[in-house]
Coordinates of C-alpha atoms in Angstrom, one line a residue:
M210 CA -5.1 -0.3 11.0
K211 CA -4.7 -3.3 8.7
L212 CA -2.3 -3.1 5.6
G213 CA -4.3 -4.3 2.4
F214 CA -1.6 -5.4 -0.2
R215 CA -1.8 -6.3 -4.2
D216 CA 0.3 -7.1 -6.7
G217 CA 0.9 -7.8 -10.1
V218 CA 2.5 -7.5 -13.4
L219 CA 1.7 -5.4 -16.8
Y220 CA 3.6 -5.1 -19.6
D221 CA 3.9 -1.5 -22.0
K222 CA 4.2 -2.5 -25.5
N223 CA 5.4 0.6 -26.2
R224 CA 9.2 -0.3 -25.1
S225 CA 11.1 -3.3 -25.5
N226 CA 12.5 -5.5 -22.6
W227 CA 16.4 -5.7 -22.7
D228 CA 16.3 -8.7 -24.6
A229 CA 14.4 -7.3 -27.3
N230 CA 12.0 -10.6 -27.4
G231 CA 9.2 -9.3 -25.7
P232 CA 7.6 -5.6 -24.0
R233 CA 8.9 -4.2 -21.2
P234 CA 7.5 -5.5 -17.9
I235 CA 6.1 -3.7 -15.1
S236 CA 5.9 -5.6 -11.6
W237 CA 4.2 -3.8 -8.8
S238 CA 3.3 -3.9 -5.4
L239 CA 0.0 -1.7 -3.8
W240 CA -0.3 -1.2 -0.1
Y241 CA -3.4 0.4 1.3
P242 CA -5.5 0.4 4.5
A243 CA -7.7 -2.4 4.8
A244 CA -11.1 -2.7 5.8
D245 CA -11.2 -3.8 9.5
E246 CA -12.8 -6.9 9.1
A247 CA -9.8 -8.0 6.4
R248 CA -7.6 -11.4 7.5
E249 CA -4.2 -10.2 7.9
S250 CA -1.1 -13.0 7.4
D251 CA 2.7 -13.0 7.9
A252 CA 4.5 -12.9 5.1
T253 CA 6.2 -16.4 4.2
E254 CA 9.2 -15.9 1.9
R255 CA 12.4 -15.3 3.6
S256 CA 13.6 -12.0 3.4
W257 CA 16.6 -9.4 4.2
F258 CA 13.4 -7.1 5.2
K259 CA 11.3 -6.7 8.6
K260 CA 7.8 -6.5 7.1
A261 CA 4.5 -6.3 8.6
A262 CA 1.7 -8.2 8.0
I263 CA -0.6 -7.6 5.2
A264 CA -4.3 -9.2 4.1
R265 CA -3.7 -10.1 0.5
N266 CA -6.7 -8.8 -1.9
A267 CA -8.6 -7.4 1.0
P268 CA -11.2 -4.9 0.8
I269 CA -9.8 -1.3 0.9
R270 CA -11.3 0.4 4.0
P271 CA -14.4 2.6 3.5
D272 CA -13.0 6.5 4.4
L273 CA -15.4 9.3 3.3
L274 CA -13.1 10.2 0.9
P275 CA -10.8 8.3 -1.3
H276 CA -7.5 7.8 -0.1
P277 CA -4.5 9.6 -2.1
L278 CA -2.0 7.8 -4.1
V279 CA 1.8 7.6 -3.4
L280 CA 4.1 6.3 -6.5
L281 CA 7.2 4.5 -5.3
S282 CA 10.3 4.4 -7.0
H283 CA 13.3 2.1 -5.4
G284 CA 17.2 2.5 -5.2
T285 CA 19.5 1.1 -8.0
G286 CA 19.4 -2.4 -7.9
G287 CA 16.8 -2.3 -5.2
S288 CA 13.0 -3.2 -5.5
A289 CA 9.5 -2.4 -3.9
A290 CA 9.6 -4.3 -1.7
G291 CA 12.5 -2.0 -0.3
L292 CA 10.0 0.7 0.3
E293 CA 7.3 -1.3 2.2
W294 CA 8.3 0.7 5.5
L295 CA 7.0 3.6 3.8
A296 CA 4.1 2.4 2.1
R297 CA 2.7 1.0 5.3
R298 CA 3.3 4.2 7.3
L299 CA 1.5 6.4 4.3
A300 CA -1.1 3.8 4.4
E301 CA -1.7 4.5 8.0
R302 CA -1.7 7.9 6.9
G303 CA -4.6 7.4 5.1
F304 CA -2.5 6.8 1.6
A305 CA -2.3 4.4 -1.0
A306 CA 1.2 3.7 -2.6
L307 CA 2.0 1.8 -5.5
G308 CA 5.7 0.7 -6.2
V309 CA 7.2 -0.4 -9.0
N310 CA 10.7 -2.8 -10.0
H311 CA 12.3 -1.3 -12.6
H312 CA 13.4 -3.7 -15.6
G313 CA 17.0 -4.4 -15.6
N314 CA 17.8 -2.5 -12.3
T315 CA 16.0 -4.0 -9.7
G316 CA 17.2 -7.0 -7.5
N317 CA 13.7 -9.1 -8.3
E318 CA 15.2 -10.1 -11.4
P319 CA 18.8 -10.5 -12.7
Y320 CA 20.8 -7.2 -13.1
R321 CA 21.3 -5.5 -16.4
A322 CA 23.9 -3.3 -17.4
E323 CA 21.1 -1.4 -19.7
G324 CA 19.1 -0.9 -16.9
F325 CA 21.5 0.3 -14.8
A326 CA 22.8 3.0 -17.2
C327 CA 19.5 4.2 -18.8
L328 CA 17.9 5.2 -15.3
W329 CA 15.7 7.6 -17.9
E330 CA 13.8 4.5 -18.4
R331 CA 12.5 4.3 -14.7
A332 CA 9.8 7.6 -15.0
P333 CA 7.7 6.1 -17.5
D334 CA 7.3 2.8 -15.8
L335 CA 5.4 5.5 -13.0
S336 CA 3.6 7.0 -15.3
F337 CA 2.4 3.9 -17.3
M338 CA 0.4 2.7 -14.1
L339 CA -1.1 6.1 -14.2
D340 CA -2.0 5.7 -17.7
H341 CA -3.5 1.8 -17.2
S342 CA -4.7 2.7 -14.1
D343 CA -8.2 0.2 -14.8
D344 CA -5.3 -2.6 -15.1
W345 CA -4.8 -2.2 -11.5
L346 CA -7.3 -0.5 -9.4
G347 CA -9.9 -3.5 -10.2
D348 CA -12.8 -2.8 -7.3
L349 CA -10.4 0.0 -5.7
S350 CA -11.2 2.7 -8.4
C351 CA -13.3 4.5 -6.4
S352 CA -11.5 4.5 -3.1
I353 CA -8.3 5.2 -4.8
D354 CA -7.8 9.1 -5.7
M355 CA -6.1 9.4 -9.4
T356 CA -6.6 12.8 -9.5
C357 CA -4.4 13.3 -6.2
V358 CA -1.0 11.6 -6.9
F359 CA 2.6 12.0 -5.0
A360 CA 5.8 10.3 -5.6
A361 CA 8.3 9.1 -3.1
G362 CA 11.8 7.9 -4.5
F363 CA 15.0 6.9 -2.6
S364 CA 18.4 7.0 -4.2
A365 CA 18.1 6.4 -8.1
G366 CA 14.3 6.3 -7.4
A367 CA 14.8 10.1 -6.6
Y368 CA 16.4 10.5 -10.0
S369 CA 13.3 9.2 -11.2
V370 CA 10.8 11.2 -9.4
M371 CA 13.0 14.8 -10.5
L372 CA 12.4 13.2 -14.3
L373 CA 8.6 13.5 -13.8
L374 CA 8.5 16.8 -12.1
G375 CA 10.2 18.1 -15.3
A376 CA 14.4 17.6 -14.5
V377 CA 15.9 17.0 -18.0
A378 CA 19.2 14.4 -18.1
Q379 CA 21.9 15.8 -20.3
F380 CA 24.1 12.8 -19.3
S381 CA 24.3 9.4 -18.1
Q382 CA 26.5 9.2 -15.1
F383 CA 28.6 6.2 -16.2
E384 CA 29.3 6.9 -19.5
P385 CA 32.6 6.7 -20.2
S386 CA 33.3 10.4 -21.3
R387 CA 32.1 11.3 -18.0
M388 CA 34.4 8.8 -16.3
K389 CA 37.1 10.5 -13.9
S390 CA 40.6 9.0 -13.5
G391 CA 40.6 6.5 -10.6
G392 CA 36.7 6.9 -10.1
A393 CA 34.1 4.8 -9.3
R394 CA 33.1 2.9 -12.9
G395 CA 29.7 1.8 -11.3
P396 CA 27.8 1.7 -8.4
R397 CA 28.1 -0.5 -5.5
E398 CA 25.8 -3.1 -7.0
F399 CA 27.6 -3.0 -10.9
P400 CA 30.9 -1.8 -10.3
D401 CA 31.8 -2.0 -13.6
L402 CA 28.7 -0.7 -15.3
A403 CA 30.7 2.0 -17.4
D404 CA 32.9 -0.8 -19.4
H405 CA 29.5 -2.3 -20.8
I406 CA 28.4 0.9 -22.1
P407 CA 30.7 1.1 -25.6
T408 CA 29.6 -2.7 -26.4
L409 CA 25.9 -2.1 -25.7
L410 CA 26.3 0.8 -28.1
R411 CA 27.5 -1.3 -30.6
S412 CA 25.7 -4.5 -30.4
S413 CA 22.0 -3.6 -28.9
D414 CA 19.6 -1.7 -30.9
V415 CA 17.2 -1.5 -27.6
F416 CA 20.3 0.1 -25.7
R417 CA 20.7 2.5 -28.5
D418 CA 17.1 3.4 -28.9
S419 CA 16.7 3.7 -25.0
W420 CA 20.3 5.9 -25.3
S421 CA 18.7 8.1 -27.9
R422 CA 16.1 9.3 -25.2
M423 CA 18.1 10.1 -22.5
S424 CA 17.7 13.9 -22.9
K425 CA 14.0 13.8 -23.5
S426 CA 11.3 15.5 -21.2
Y427 CA 9.4 12.5 -18.8
R428 CA 7.4 15.1 -17.1
D429 CA 4.3 13.9 -15.7
D430 CA 1.8 16.7 -14.3
R431 CA 0.1 14.6 -12.4
I432 CA 2.3 14.4 -9.7
K433 CA 1.5 17.2 -7.2
A434 CA 4.5 17.1 -4.8
A435 CA 7.4 14.9 -4.2
L436 CA 9.7 12.9 -1.3
L437 CA 13.4 12.8 -2.8
C438 CA 15.3 10.5 -0.6
A439 CA 19.1 10.6 -0.3
P440 CA 19.4 11.8 -4.3
G441 CA 22.2 10.1 -5.7
R442 CA 25.4 11.6 -7.9
S443 CA 23.1 10.8 -10.9
V444 CA 21.1 14.0 -10.1
L445 CA 24.0 15.8 -11.3
G446 CA 23.5 15.2 -15.1
F447 CA 20.2 17.2 -14.6
S448 CA 20.3 20.1 -17.0
E449 CA 20.4 23.4 -14.5
E450 CA 17.4 25.2 -16.7
S451 CA 15.2 22.1 -16.2
L452 CA 15.6 22.2 -12.7
K453 CA 14.8 25.9 -12.5
A454 CA 11.6 25.1 -14.2
V455 CA 10.1 22.4 -12.0
D456 CA 7.1 23.9 -10.2
A457 CA 6.0 21.1 -7.5
P458 CA 7.2 21.1 -4.3
A459 CA 10.0 18.7 -3.4
L460 CA 11.2 17.4 -0.1
I461 CA 14.6 16.3 -0.1
L462 CA 15.6 14.3 3.1
V463 CA 19.4 12.8 3.4
G464 CA 21.5 11.6 6.5
D465 CA 24.5 13.6 7.3
A466 CA 27.0 11.2 7.4
D467 CA 25.8 9.4 3.7
R468 CA 29.0 8.2 2.1
A469 CA 27.0 7.0 -1.1
A470 CA 25.4 10.2 -2.0
P471 CA 27.2 13.2 0.3
A472 CA 24.6 15.7 1.4
E473 CA 26.6 18.6 0.1
E474 CA 27.5 17.1 -2.8
C475 CA 24.0 15.8 -4.4
S476 CA 21.4 17.0 -1.7
A477 CA 22.3 20.2 -1.4
W478 CA 23.1 20.7 -5.0
L479 CA 19.7 20.1 -6.3
H480 CA 18.1 21.9 -3.6
A481 CA 20.5 25.5 -4.7
R482 CA 18.3 24.7 -8.2
L483 CA 15.1 24.0 -7.4
R484 CA 12.3 27.1 -6.6
R485 CA 9.9 25.0 -4.6
G486 CA 12.6 22.6 -2.9
S487 CA 12.7 22.1 0.7
L488 CA 15.9 20.4 2.1
S489 CA 16.1 18.4 5.6
I490 CA 19.9 16.9 6.8
F491 CA 19.6 14.2 9.2
G492 CA 22.2 14.7 12.1
G493 CA 23.5 11.8 14.3
G494 CA 25.9 9.8 11.8
L495 CA 23.2 8.3 9.6
G496 CA 24.5 7.0 6.1
H497 CA 22.4 6.3 2.9
Y498 CA 21.1 3.3 4.0
V499 CA 18.7 4.3 7.0
F500 CA 16.1 4.7 3.9
V501 CA 15.9 0.8 3.5
P502 CA 13.9 -1.5 6.1
E503 CA 15.0 -3.0 9.4
G504 CA 17.0 -5.8 8.5
T505 CA 15.8 -9.4 9.4
A506 CA 18.7 -11.8 10.9
L507 CA 18.9 -13.1 7.5
G508 CA 19.8 -9.5 6.4
L509 CA 22.1 -8.8 9.1
A510 CA 23.8 -12.1 8.1
F511 CA 24.1 -11.2 4.4
A512 CA 24.8 -7.4 4.1
A513 CA 25.3 -6.3 7.7
E514 CA 26.4 -2.5 6.4
L515 CA 22.8 -2.1 4.8
F516 CA 21.1 -2.3 8.4
T517 CA 23.3 -0.9 10.8
D518 CA 22.7 2.1 12.1
P519 CA 25.0 4.4 15.0
P520 CA 24.5 3.6 18.5
G521 CA 21.3 5.0 19.5
V522 CA 19.9 5.6 16.1
E523 CA 16.7 3.7 15.8
R524 CA 15.7 3.7 12.5
A525 CA 11.7 2.6 12.8
A526 CA 11.6 5.8 14.5
I527 CA 13.4 7.6 11.7
H528 CA 11.3 5.9 9.1
D529 CA 8.1 7.5 11.7
E530 CA 9.5 10.8 11.3
I531 CA 10.0 10.8 7.6
A532 CA 6.3 9.4 6.7
D533 CA 5.2 12.1 9.0
L534 CA 6.9 14.8 7.0
S535 CA 6.0 13.2 3.6
A536 CA 2.6 12.8 4.5
A537 CA 2.3 16.6 5.6
L538 CA 3.7 17.6 2.2
F539 CA 1.4 15.6 0.8
Q540 CA -1.9 16.7 2.6
D541 CA -0.5 20.4 2.1
S542 CA 0.1 19.7 -1.5
T543 CA -3.6 18.9 -1.3
V544 CA -5.1 22.3 0.2
E545 CA -3.3 23.9 -2.4
A546 CA -4.5 22.0 -5.3
I547 CA -7.6 22.6 -4.2
A548 CA -7.6 26.3 -3.0

């Protein structure tokens, strides 16, 4: 199969960017099965991630039925490109996959404390893409099924997806009142995050407006089922009442040696509060970053810890298994919706 790819940027005029001088940007990437005659080319930019060849702006493969859509939400400080491994595997299985870069919380632009603290702003990015599908679908509008939509997220992306399913946040993970003496004051990518929040609450109207929306419901009933990869401690901020009301199927996957988001503390906690959740813990000493792409020589040189697995583990094989599990979940949910 040839892999089609398109990308672009949309702007949410109902939300400000963090600088308060324009609308919130939402850059996006779309992967899909390309037509057989499409011409592929290898990625030319240097990257930490191994990527497949793509057919940029190619026509979509003309299948009998439209391709279901999977929304993708990256981990904190990551990017849509960090889920290319899942997107292309879903495309091989007949899906289209749409990822976005979450403003202020993505490596595609300078990090912002606001983007790391206000994780609830990520869910509306995904709903916005569904609301404005005419702006990115173009000639693919008859070939991607906008009535059959799923979501998948890694780490903070799993938090984003849970918001779409109806989870409601009671508090932000790193707000100062929640800090334990000697505990982490921010994620790996922004270790002093908690120290910025009081100043932002005093000085930034945009931040205060977002902070006031913390406990809003971002449920989007267009999402039929979800894949949650290694949800982080941020999910502990969800109200248990809202989790019990989630009625879409959710598959939670996590490694048994995840130190960033320990399985028992995060994934098992979430699973116990979902009526239609299922949990699979991968054995073999797998850590948090098994859910990011395989690394290039450049990636291994600069951040070997992101791309190194225990001896005998083939990350590509784990990714194949994850894609099989997620495709089965989405296909079963499609049949259920039709029935």
